[in-house]
PDB file of C-alpha atoms in Angstrom:
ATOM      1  CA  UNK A   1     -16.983 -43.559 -25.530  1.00 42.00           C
ATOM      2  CA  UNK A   2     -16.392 -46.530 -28.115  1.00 40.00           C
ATOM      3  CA  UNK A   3     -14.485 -49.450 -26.836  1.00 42.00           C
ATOM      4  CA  UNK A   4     -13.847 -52.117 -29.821  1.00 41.00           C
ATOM      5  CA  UNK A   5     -12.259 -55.578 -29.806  1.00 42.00           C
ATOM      6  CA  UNK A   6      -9.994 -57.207 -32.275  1.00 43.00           C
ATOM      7  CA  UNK A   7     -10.569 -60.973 -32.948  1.00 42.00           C
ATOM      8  CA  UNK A   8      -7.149 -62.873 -33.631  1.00 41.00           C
ATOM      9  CA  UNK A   9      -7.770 -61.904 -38.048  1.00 42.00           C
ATOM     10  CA  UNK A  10      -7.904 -58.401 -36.737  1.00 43.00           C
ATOM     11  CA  UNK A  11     -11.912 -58.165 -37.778  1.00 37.00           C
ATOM     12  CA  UNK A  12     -12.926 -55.459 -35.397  1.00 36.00           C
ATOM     13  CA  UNK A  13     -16.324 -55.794 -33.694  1.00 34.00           C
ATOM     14  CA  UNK A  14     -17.750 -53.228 -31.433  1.00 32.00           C
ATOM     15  CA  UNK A  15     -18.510 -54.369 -28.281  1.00 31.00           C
ATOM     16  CA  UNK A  16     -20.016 -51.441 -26.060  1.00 34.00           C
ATOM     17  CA  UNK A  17     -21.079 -47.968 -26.558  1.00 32.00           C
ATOM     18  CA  UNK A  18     -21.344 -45.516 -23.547  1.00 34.00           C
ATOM     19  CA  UNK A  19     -19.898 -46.084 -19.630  1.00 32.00           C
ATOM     20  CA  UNK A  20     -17.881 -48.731 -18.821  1.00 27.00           C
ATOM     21  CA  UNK A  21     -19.049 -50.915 -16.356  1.00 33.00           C
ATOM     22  CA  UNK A  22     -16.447 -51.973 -13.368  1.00 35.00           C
ATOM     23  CA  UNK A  23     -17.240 -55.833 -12.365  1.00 35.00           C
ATOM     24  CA  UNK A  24     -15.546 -56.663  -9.171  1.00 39.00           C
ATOM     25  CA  UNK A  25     -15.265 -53.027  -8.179  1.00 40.00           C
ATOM     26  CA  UNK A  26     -13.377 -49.984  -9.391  1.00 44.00           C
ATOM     27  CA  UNK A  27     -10.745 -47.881  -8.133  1.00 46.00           C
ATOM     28  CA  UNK A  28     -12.088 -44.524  -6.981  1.00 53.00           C
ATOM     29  CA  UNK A  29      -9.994 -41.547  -8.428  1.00 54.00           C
ATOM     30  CA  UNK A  30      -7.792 -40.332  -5.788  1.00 54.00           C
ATOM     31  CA  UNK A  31      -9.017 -37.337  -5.913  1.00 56.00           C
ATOM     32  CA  UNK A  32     -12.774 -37.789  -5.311  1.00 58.00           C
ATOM     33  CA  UNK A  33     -11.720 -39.536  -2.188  1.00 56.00           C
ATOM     34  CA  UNK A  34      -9.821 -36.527  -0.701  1.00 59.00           C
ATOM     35  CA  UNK A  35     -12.360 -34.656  -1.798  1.00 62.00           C
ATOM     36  CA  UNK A  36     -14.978 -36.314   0.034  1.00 54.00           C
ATOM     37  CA  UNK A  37     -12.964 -36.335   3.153  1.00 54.00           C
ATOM     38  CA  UNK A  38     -12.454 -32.765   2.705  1.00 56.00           C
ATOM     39  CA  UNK A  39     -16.245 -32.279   2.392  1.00 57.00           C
ATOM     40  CA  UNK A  40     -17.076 -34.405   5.560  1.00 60.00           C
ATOM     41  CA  UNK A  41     -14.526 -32.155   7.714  1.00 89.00           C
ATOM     42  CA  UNK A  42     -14.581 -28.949   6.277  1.00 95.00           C
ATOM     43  CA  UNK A  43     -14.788 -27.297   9.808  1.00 95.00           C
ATOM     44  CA  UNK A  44     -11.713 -29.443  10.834  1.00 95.00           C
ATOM     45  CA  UNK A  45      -9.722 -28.416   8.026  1.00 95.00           C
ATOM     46  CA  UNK A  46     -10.786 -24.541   8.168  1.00 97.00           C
ATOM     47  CA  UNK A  47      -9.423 -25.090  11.615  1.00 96.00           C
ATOM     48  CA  UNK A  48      -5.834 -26.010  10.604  1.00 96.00           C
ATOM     49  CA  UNK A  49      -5.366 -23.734   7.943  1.00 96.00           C
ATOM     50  CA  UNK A  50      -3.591 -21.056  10.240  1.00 95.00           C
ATOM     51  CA  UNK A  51      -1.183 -23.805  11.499  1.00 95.00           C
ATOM     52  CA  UNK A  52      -0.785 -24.760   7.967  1.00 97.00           C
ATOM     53  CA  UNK A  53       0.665 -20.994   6.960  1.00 97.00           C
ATOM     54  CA  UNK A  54       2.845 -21.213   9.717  1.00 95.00           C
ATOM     55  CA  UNK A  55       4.224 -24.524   8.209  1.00 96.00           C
ATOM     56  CA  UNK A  56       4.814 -22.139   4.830  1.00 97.00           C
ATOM     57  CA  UNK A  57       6.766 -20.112   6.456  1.00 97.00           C
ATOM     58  CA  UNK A  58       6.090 -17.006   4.461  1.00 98.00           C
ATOM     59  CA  UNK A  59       4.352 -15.869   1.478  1.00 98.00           C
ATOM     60  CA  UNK A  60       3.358 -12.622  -1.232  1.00 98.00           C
ATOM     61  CA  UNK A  61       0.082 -11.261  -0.136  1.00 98.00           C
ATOM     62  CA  UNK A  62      -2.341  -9.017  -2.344  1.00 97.00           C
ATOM     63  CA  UNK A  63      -5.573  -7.358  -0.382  1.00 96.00           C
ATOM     64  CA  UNK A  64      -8.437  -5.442  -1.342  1.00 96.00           C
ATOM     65  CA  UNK A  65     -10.673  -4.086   1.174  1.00 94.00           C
ATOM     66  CA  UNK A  66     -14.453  -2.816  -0.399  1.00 93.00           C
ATOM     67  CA  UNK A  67     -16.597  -1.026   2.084  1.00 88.00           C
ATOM     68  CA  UNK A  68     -20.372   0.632   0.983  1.00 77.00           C
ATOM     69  CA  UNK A  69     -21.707   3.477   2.752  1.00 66.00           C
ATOM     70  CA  UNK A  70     -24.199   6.496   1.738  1.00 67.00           C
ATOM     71  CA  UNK A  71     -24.235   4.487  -1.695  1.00 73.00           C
ATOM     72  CA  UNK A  72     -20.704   5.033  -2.166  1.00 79.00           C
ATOM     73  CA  UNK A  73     -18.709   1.689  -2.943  1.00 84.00           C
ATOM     74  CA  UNK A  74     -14.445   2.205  -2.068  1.00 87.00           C
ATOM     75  CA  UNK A  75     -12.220   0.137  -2.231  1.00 91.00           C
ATOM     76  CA  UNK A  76      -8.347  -0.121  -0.569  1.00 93.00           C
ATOM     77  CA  UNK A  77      -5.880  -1.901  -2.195  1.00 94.00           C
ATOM     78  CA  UNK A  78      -2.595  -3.386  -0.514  1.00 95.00           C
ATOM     79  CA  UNK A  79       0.418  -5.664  -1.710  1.00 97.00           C
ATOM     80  CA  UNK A  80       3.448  -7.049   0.204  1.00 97.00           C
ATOM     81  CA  UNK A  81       5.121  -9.892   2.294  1.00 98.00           C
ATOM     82  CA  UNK A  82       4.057 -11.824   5.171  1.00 98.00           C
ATOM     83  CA  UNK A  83       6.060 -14.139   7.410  1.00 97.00           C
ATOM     84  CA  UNK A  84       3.670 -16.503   9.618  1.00 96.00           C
ATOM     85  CA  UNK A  85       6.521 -17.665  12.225  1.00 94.00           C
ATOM     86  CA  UNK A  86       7.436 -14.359  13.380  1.00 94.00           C
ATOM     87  CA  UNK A  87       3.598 -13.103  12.502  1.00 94.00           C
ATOM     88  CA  UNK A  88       5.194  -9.968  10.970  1.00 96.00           C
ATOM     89  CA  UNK A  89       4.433  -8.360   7.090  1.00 97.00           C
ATOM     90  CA  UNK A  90       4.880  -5.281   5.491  1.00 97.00           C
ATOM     91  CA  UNK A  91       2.411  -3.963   2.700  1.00 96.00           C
ATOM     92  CA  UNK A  92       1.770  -1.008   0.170  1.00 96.00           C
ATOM     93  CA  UNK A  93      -1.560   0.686   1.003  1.00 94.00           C
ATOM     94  CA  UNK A  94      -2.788   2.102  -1.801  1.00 91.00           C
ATOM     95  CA  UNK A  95      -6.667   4.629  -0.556  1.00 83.00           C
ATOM     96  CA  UNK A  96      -8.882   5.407  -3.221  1.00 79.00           C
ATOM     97  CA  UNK A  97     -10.193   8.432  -4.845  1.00 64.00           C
ATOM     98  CA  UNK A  98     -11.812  10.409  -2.278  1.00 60.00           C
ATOM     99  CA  UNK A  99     -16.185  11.380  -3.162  1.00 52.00           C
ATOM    100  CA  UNK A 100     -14.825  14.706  -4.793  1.00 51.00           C
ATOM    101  CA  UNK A 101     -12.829  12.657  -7.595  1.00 51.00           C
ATOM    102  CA  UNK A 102      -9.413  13.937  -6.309  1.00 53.00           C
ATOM    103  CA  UNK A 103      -6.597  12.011  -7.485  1.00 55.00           C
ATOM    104  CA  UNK A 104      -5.253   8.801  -5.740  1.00 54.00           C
ATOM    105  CA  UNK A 105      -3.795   9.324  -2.429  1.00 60.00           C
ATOM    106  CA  UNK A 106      -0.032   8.839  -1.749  1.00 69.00           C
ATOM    107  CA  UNK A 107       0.492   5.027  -0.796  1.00 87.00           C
ATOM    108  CA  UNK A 108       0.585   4.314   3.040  1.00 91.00           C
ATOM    109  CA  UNK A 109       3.220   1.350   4.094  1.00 94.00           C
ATOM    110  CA  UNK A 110       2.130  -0.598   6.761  1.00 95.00           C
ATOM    111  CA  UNK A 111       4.161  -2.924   8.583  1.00 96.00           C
ATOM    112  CA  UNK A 112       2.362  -5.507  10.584  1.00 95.00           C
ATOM    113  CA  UNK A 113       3.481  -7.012  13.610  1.00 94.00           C
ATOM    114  CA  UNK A 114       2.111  -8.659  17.170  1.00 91.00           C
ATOM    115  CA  UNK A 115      -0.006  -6.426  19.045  1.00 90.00           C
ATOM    116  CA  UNK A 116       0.885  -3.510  16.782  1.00 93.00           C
ATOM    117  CA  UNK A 117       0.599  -1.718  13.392  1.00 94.00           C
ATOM    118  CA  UNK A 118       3.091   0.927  12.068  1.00 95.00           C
ATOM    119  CA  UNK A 119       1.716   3.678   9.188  1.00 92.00           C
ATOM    120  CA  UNK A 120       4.573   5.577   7.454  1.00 91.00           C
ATOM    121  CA  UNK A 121       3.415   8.305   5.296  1.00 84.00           C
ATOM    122  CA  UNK A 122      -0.110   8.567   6.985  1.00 72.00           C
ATOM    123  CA  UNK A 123       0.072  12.275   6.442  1.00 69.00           C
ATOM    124  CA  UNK A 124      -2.656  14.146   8.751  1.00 68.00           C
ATOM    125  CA  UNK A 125      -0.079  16.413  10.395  1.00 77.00           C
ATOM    126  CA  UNK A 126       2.879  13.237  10.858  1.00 85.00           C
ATOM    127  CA  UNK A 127       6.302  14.101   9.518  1.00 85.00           C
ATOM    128  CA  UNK A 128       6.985  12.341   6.216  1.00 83.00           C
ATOM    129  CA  UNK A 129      10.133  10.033   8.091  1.00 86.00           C
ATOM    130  CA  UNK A 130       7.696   9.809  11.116  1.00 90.00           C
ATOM    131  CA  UNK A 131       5.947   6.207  11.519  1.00 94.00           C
ATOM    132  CA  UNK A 132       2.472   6.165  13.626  1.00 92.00           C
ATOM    133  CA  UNK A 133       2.045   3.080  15.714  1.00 92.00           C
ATOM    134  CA  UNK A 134      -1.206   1.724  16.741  1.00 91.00           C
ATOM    135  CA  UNK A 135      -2.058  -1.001  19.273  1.00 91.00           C
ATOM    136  CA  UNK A 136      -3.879  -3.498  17.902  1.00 89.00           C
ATOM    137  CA  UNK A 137      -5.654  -4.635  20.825  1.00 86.00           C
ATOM    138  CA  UNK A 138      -6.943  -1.229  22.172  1.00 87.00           C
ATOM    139  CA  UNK A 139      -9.006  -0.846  18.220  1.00 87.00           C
ATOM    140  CA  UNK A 140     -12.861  -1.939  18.628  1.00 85.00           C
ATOM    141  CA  UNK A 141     -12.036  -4.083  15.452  1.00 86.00           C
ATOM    142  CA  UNK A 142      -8.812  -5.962  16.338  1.00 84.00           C
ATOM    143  CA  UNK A 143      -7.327  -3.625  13.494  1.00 85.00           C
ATOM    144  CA  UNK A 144      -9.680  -5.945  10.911  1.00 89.00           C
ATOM    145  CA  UNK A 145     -10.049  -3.041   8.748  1.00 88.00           C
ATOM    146  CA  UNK A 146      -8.659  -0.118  10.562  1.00 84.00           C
ATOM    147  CA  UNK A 147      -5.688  -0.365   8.278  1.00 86.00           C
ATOM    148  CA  UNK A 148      -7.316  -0.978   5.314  1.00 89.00           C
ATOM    149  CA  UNK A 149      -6.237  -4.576   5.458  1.00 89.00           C
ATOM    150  CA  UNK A 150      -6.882  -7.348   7.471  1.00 91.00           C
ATOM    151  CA  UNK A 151      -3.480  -8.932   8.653  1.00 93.00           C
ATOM    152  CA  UNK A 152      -3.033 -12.577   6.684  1.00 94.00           C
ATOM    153  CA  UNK A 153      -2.591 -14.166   9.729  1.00 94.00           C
ATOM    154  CA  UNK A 154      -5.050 -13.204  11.421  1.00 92.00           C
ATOM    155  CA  UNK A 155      -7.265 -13.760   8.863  1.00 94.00           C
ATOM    156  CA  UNK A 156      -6.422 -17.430   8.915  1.00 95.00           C
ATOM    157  CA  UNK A 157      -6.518 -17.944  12.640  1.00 94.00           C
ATOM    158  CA  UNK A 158     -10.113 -16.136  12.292  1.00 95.00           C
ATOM    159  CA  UNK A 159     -11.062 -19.735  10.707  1.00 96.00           C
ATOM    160  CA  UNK A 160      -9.983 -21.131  13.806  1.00 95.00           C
ATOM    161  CA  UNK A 161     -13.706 -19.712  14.781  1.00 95.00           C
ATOM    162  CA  UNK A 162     -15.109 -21.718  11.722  1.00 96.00           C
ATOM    163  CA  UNK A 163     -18.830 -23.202  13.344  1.00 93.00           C
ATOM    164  CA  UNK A 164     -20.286 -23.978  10.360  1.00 94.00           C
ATOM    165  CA  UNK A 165     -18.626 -24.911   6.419  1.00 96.00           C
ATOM    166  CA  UNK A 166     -19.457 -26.603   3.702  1.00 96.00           C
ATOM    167  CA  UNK A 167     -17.256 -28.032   0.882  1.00 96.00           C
ATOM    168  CA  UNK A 168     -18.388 -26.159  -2.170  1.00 96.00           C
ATOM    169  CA  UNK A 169     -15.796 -28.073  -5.102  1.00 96.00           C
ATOM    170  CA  UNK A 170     -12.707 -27.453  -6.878  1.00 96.00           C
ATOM    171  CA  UNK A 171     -11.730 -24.819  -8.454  1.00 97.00           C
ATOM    172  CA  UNK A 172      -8.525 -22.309  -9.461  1.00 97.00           C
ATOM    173  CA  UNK A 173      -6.781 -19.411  -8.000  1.00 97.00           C
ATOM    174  CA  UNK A 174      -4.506 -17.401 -10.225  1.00 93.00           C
ATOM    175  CA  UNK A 175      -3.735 -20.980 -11.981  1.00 94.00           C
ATOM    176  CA  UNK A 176      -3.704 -23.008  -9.006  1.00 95.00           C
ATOM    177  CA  UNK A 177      -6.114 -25.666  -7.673  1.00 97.00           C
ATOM    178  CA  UNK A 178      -7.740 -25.302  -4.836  1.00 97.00           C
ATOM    179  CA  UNK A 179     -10.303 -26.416  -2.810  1.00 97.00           C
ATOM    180  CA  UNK A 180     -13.438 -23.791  -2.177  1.00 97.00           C
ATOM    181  CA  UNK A 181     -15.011 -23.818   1.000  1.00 98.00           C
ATOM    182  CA  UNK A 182     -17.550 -21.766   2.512  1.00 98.00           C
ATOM    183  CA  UNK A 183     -19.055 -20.821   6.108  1.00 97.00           C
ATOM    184  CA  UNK A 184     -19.306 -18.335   9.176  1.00 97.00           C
ATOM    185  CA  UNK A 185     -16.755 -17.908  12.148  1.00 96.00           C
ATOM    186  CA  UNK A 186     -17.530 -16.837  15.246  1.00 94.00           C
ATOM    187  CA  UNK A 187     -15.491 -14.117  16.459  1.00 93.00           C
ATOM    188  CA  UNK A 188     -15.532 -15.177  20.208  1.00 92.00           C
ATOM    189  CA  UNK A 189     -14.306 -18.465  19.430  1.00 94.00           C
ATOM    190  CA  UNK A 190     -12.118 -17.632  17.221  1.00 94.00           C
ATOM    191  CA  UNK A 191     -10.346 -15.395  20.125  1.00 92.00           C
ATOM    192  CA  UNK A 192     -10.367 -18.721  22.182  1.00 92.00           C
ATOM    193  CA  UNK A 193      -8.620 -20.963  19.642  1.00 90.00           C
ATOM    194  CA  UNK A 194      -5.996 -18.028  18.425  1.00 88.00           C
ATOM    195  CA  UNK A 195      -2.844 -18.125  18.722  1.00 81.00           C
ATOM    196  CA  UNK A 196      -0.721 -15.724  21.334  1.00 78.00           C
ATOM    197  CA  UNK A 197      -1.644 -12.110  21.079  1.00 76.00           C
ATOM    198  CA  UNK A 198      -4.216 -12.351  17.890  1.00 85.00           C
ATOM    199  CA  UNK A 199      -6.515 -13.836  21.057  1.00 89.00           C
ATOM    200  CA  UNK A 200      -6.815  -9.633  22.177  1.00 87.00           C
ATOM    201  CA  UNK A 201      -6.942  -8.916  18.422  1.00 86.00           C
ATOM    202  CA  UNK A 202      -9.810 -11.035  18.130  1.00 89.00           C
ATOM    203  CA  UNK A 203     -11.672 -10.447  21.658  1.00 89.00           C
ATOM    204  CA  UNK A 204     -11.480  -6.558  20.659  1.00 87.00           C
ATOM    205  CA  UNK A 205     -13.256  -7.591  17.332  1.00 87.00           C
ATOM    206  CA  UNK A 206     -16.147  -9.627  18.964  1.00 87.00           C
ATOM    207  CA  UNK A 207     -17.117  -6.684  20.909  1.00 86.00           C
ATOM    208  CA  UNK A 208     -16.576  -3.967  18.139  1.00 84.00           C
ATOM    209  CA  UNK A 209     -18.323  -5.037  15.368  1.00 87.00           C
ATOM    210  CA  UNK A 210     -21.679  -5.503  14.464  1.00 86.00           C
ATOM    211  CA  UNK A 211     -22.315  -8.847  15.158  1.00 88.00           C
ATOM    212  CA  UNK A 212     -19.883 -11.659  15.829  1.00 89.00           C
ATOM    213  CA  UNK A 213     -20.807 -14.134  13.026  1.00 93.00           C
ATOM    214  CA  UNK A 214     -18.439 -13.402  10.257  1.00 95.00           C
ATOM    215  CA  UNK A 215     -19.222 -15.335   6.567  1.00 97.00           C
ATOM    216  CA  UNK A 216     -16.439 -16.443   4.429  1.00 97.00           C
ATOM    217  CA  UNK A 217     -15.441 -18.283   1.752  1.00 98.00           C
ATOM    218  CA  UNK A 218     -11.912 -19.793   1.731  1.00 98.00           C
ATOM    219  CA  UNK A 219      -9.610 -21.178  -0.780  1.00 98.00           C
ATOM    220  CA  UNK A 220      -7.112 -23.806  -0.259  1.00 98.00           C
ATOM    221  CA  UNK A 221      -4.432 -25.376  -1.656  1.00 97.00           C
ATOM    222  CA  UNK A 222      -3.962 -29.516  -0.942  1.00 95.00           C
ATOM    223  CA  UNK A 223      -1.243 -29.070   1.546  1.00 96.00           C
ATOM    224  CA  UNK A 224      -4.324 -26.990   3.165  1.00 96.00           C
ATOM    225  CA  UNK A 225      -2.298 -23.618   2.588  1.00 97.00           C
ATOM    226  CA  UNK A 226      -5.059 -20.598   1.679  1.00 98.00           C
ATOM    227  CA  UNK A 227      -4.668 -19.217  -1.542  1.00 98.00           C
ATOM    228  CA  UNK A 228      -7.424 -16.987  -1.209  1.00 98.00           C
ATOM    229  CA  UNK A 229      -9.603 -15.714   1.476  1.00 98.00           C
ATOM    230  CA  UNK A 230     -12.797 -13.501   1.380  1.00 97.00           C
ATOM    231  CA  UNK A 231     -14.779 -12.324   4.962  1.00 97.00           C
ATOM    232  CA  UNK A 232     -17.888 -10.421   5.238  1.00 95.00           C
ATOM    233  CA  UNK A 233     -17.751  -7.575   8.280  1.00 92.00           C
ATOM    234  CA  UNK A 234     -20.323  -5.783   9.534  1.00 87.00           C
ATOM    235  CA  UNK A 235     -19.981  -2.739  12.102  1.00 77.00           C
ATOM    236  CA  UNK A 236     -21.616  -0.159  13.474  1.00 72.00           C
ATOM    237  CA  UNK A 237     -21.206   3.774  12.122  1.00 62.00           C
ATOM    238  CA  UNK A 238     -21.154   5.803  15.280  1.00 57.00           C
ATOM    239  CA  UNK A 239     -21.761   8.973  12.399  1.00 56.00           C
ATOM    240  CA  UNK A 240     -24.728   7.676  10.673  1.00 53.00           C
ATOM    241  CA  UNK A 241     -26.170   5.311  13.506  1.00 61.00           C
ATOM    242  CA  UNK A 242     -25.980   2.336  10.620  1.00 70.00           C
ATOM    243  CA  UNK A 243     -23.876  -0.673   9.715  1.00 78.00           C
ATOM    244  CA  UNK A 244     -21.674  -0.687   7.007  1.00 83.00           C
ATOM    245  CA  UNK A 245     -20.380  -4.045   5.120  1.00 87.00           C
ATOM    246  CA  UNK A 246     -17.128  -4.280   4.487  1.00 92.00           C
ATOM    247  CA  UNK A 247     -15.698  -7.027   2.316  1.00 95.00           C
ATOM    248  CA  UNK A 248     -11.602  -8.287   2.683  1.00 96.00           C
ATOM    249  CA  UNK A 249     -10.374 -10.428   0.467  1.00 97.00           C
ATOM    250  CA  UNK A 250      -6.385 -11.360   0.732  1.00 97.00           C
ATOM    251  CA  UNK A 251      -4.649 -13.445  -1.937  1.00 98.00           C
ATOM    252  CA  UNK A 252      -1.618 -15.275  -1.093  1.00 98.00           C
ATOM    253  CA  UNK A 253       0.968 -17.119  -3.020  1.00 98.00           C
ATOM    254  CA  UNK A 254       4.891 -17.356  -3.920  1.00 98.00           C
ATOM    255  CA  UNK A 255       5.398 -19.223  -0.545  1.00 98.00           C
ATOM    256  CA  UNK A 256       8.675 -19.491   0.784  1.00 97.00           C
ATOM    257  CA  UNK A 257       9.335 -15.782  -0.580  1.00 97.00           C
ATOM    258  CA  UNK A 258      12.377 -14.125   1.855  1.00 96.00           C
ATOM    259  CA  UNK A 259      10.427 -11.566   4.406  1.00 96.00           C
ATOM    260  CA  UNK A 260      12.634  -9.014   5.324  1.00 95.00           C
ATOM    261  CA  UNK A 261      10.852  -6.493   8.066  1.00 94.00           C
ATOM    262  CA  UNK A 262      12.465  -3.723  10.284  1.00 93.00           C
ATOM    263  CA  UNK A 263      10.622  -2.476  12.746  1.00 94.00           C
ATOM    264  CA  UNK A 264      10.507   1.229  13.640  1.00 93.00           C
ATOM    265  CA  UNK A 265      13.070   2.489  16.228  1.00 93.00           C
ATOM    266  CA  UNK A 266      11.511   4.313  19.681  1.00 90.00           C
ATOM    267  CA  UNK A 267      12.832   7.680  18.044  1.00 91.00           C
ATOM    268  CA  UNK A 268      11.304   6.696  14.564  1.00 92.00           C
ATOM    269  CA  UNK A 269       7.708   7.019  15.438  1.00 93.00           C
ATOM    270  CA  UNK A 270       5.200   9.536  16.363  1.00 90.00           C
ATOM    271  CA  UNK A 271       4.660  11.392  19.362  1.00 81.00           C
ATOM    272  CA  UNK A 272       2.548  14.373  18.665  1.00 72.00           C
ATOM    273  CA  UNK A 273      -1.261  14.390  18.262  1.00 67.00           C
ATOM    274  CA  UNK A 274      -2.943  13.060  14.463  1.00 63.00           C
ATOM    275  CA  UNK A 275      -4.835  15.120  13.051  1.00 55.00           C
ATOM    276  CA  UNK A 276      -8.687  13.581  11.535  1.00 52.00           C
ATOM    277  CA  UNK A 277      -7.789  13.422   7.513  1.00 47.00           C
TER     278      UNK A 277
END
């Protein structure tokens, strides 16, 4: 950069070439300050980012779940509402082709609520107006990825668990900034620091999966709202006495979008046996 001078007959003389040079001291930008606080207490602010949806109020979520096993990579795709007061959602499960090549699968709707997740149109012998309601709780992975998505809020209070982070910069999500940080949670502690009844949720998890330690990398905005979320799972394949990785990954944004959730009536939902399929 070129800054010139103009003497009083306007004869311009160049009088530095390169960085400017504060003397007396300089005024950070603004946002390299928050940006070092952020990076000092990344752990801190993982931890509030759960309290920080709840202060949203509600929000659009997209998911995609991957999972790799026998050198086959699916993925399960889902797209709703969530409302973080009332910890309930409702979301479009879309299952992928099956090995054979078959077409897509009818979409599942899932509506997520405490301690509980209803599946209407989860074929397998239920009646097409039937819903099928699962506790959470009693699932050896807190319903992580039972449902083919990983509830938003409970992926946020999962940070709770946050041991280790580190601030990794700015970036984007879908146009917005954010701030990209990355880390493991700890399942177990996690459960400790939840909220109400993610705590079983979470508990159930620790003991079901693989290992407890759970990487992420998570996106927020600056009123410390996630915009993005990714976690790493591993657990264990009773069939094939492996592990298999599964990767969720839930995008939210339009906050403040009216959630509008009805849960299923006692004579709504279920009673016979599911079939496997």
């Amino acid at each position: 950069m070129t800054a010139r001078q103009h003497t009083r007959t306007g004869t311009a003389v160049a009088v530095a070439t390169g960085l400017i040079v504060c003397t007396g001291g300089c005024a950070g930008d603004p946002a390299d300050a928050e940006d070092a606080h952020a990076g000092a207490d990344a752990v801190m602010v993982l931890h509030k980012a759960a309290g920080a949806l709840a202060s949203a109020g509600s929000s659009k979520a997209r998911t995609a779940m991957e999972m790799a096993t026998g050198g086959t990579r699916v993925t399960i795709r889902g797209e709703g509402v969530y409302d973080y007061r009332r910890q309930v959602g409702q979301l479009k499960v879309l299952l992928p082709q099956d090995p054979a090549g078959a077409r897509e699968h009818r979409s599942i709707t899932e509506l997520l609520a405490p301690g509980a997740l209803f599946m209407k149109n989860r074929g397998a012998g239920v009646p097409a107006d039937k819903w099928v309601r699962v506790d959470t709780a009693s699932l050896s992975d807190g319903n992580l990825v039972t449902g083919g998505v990983t509830d938003p809020y409970a992926a946020a209070e999962l940070l709770r668990g946050a041991r280790t982070a580190t601030y990794v910069g700015r970036t984007e999500v879908a146009g917005e900034p954010v701030r990209h940080y990355r880390g493991t949670a700890d399942l177990g502690l996690a459960a400790k620091s939840a909220s109400g009844v993610n705590r079983a949720q979470l508990r159930a998890a620790a003991r079901g999966f693989a290992t407890a330690a759970v990487p992420f990398d998570a996106y927020l905005d600056d009123q410390g709202r996630i915009r993005k979320i990714r976690h790493r799972f591993s657990f264990v394949n009773g069939q094939h006495k492996g592990t298999v990785a599964v990767a969720s990954t839930t995008l939210l944004y339009a906050f403040g979008t009216p959630v509008h959730v009805r849960l299923p009536e006692a004579g709504d939902i279920f009673a016979g046996k599911i079939a496997e399929g």
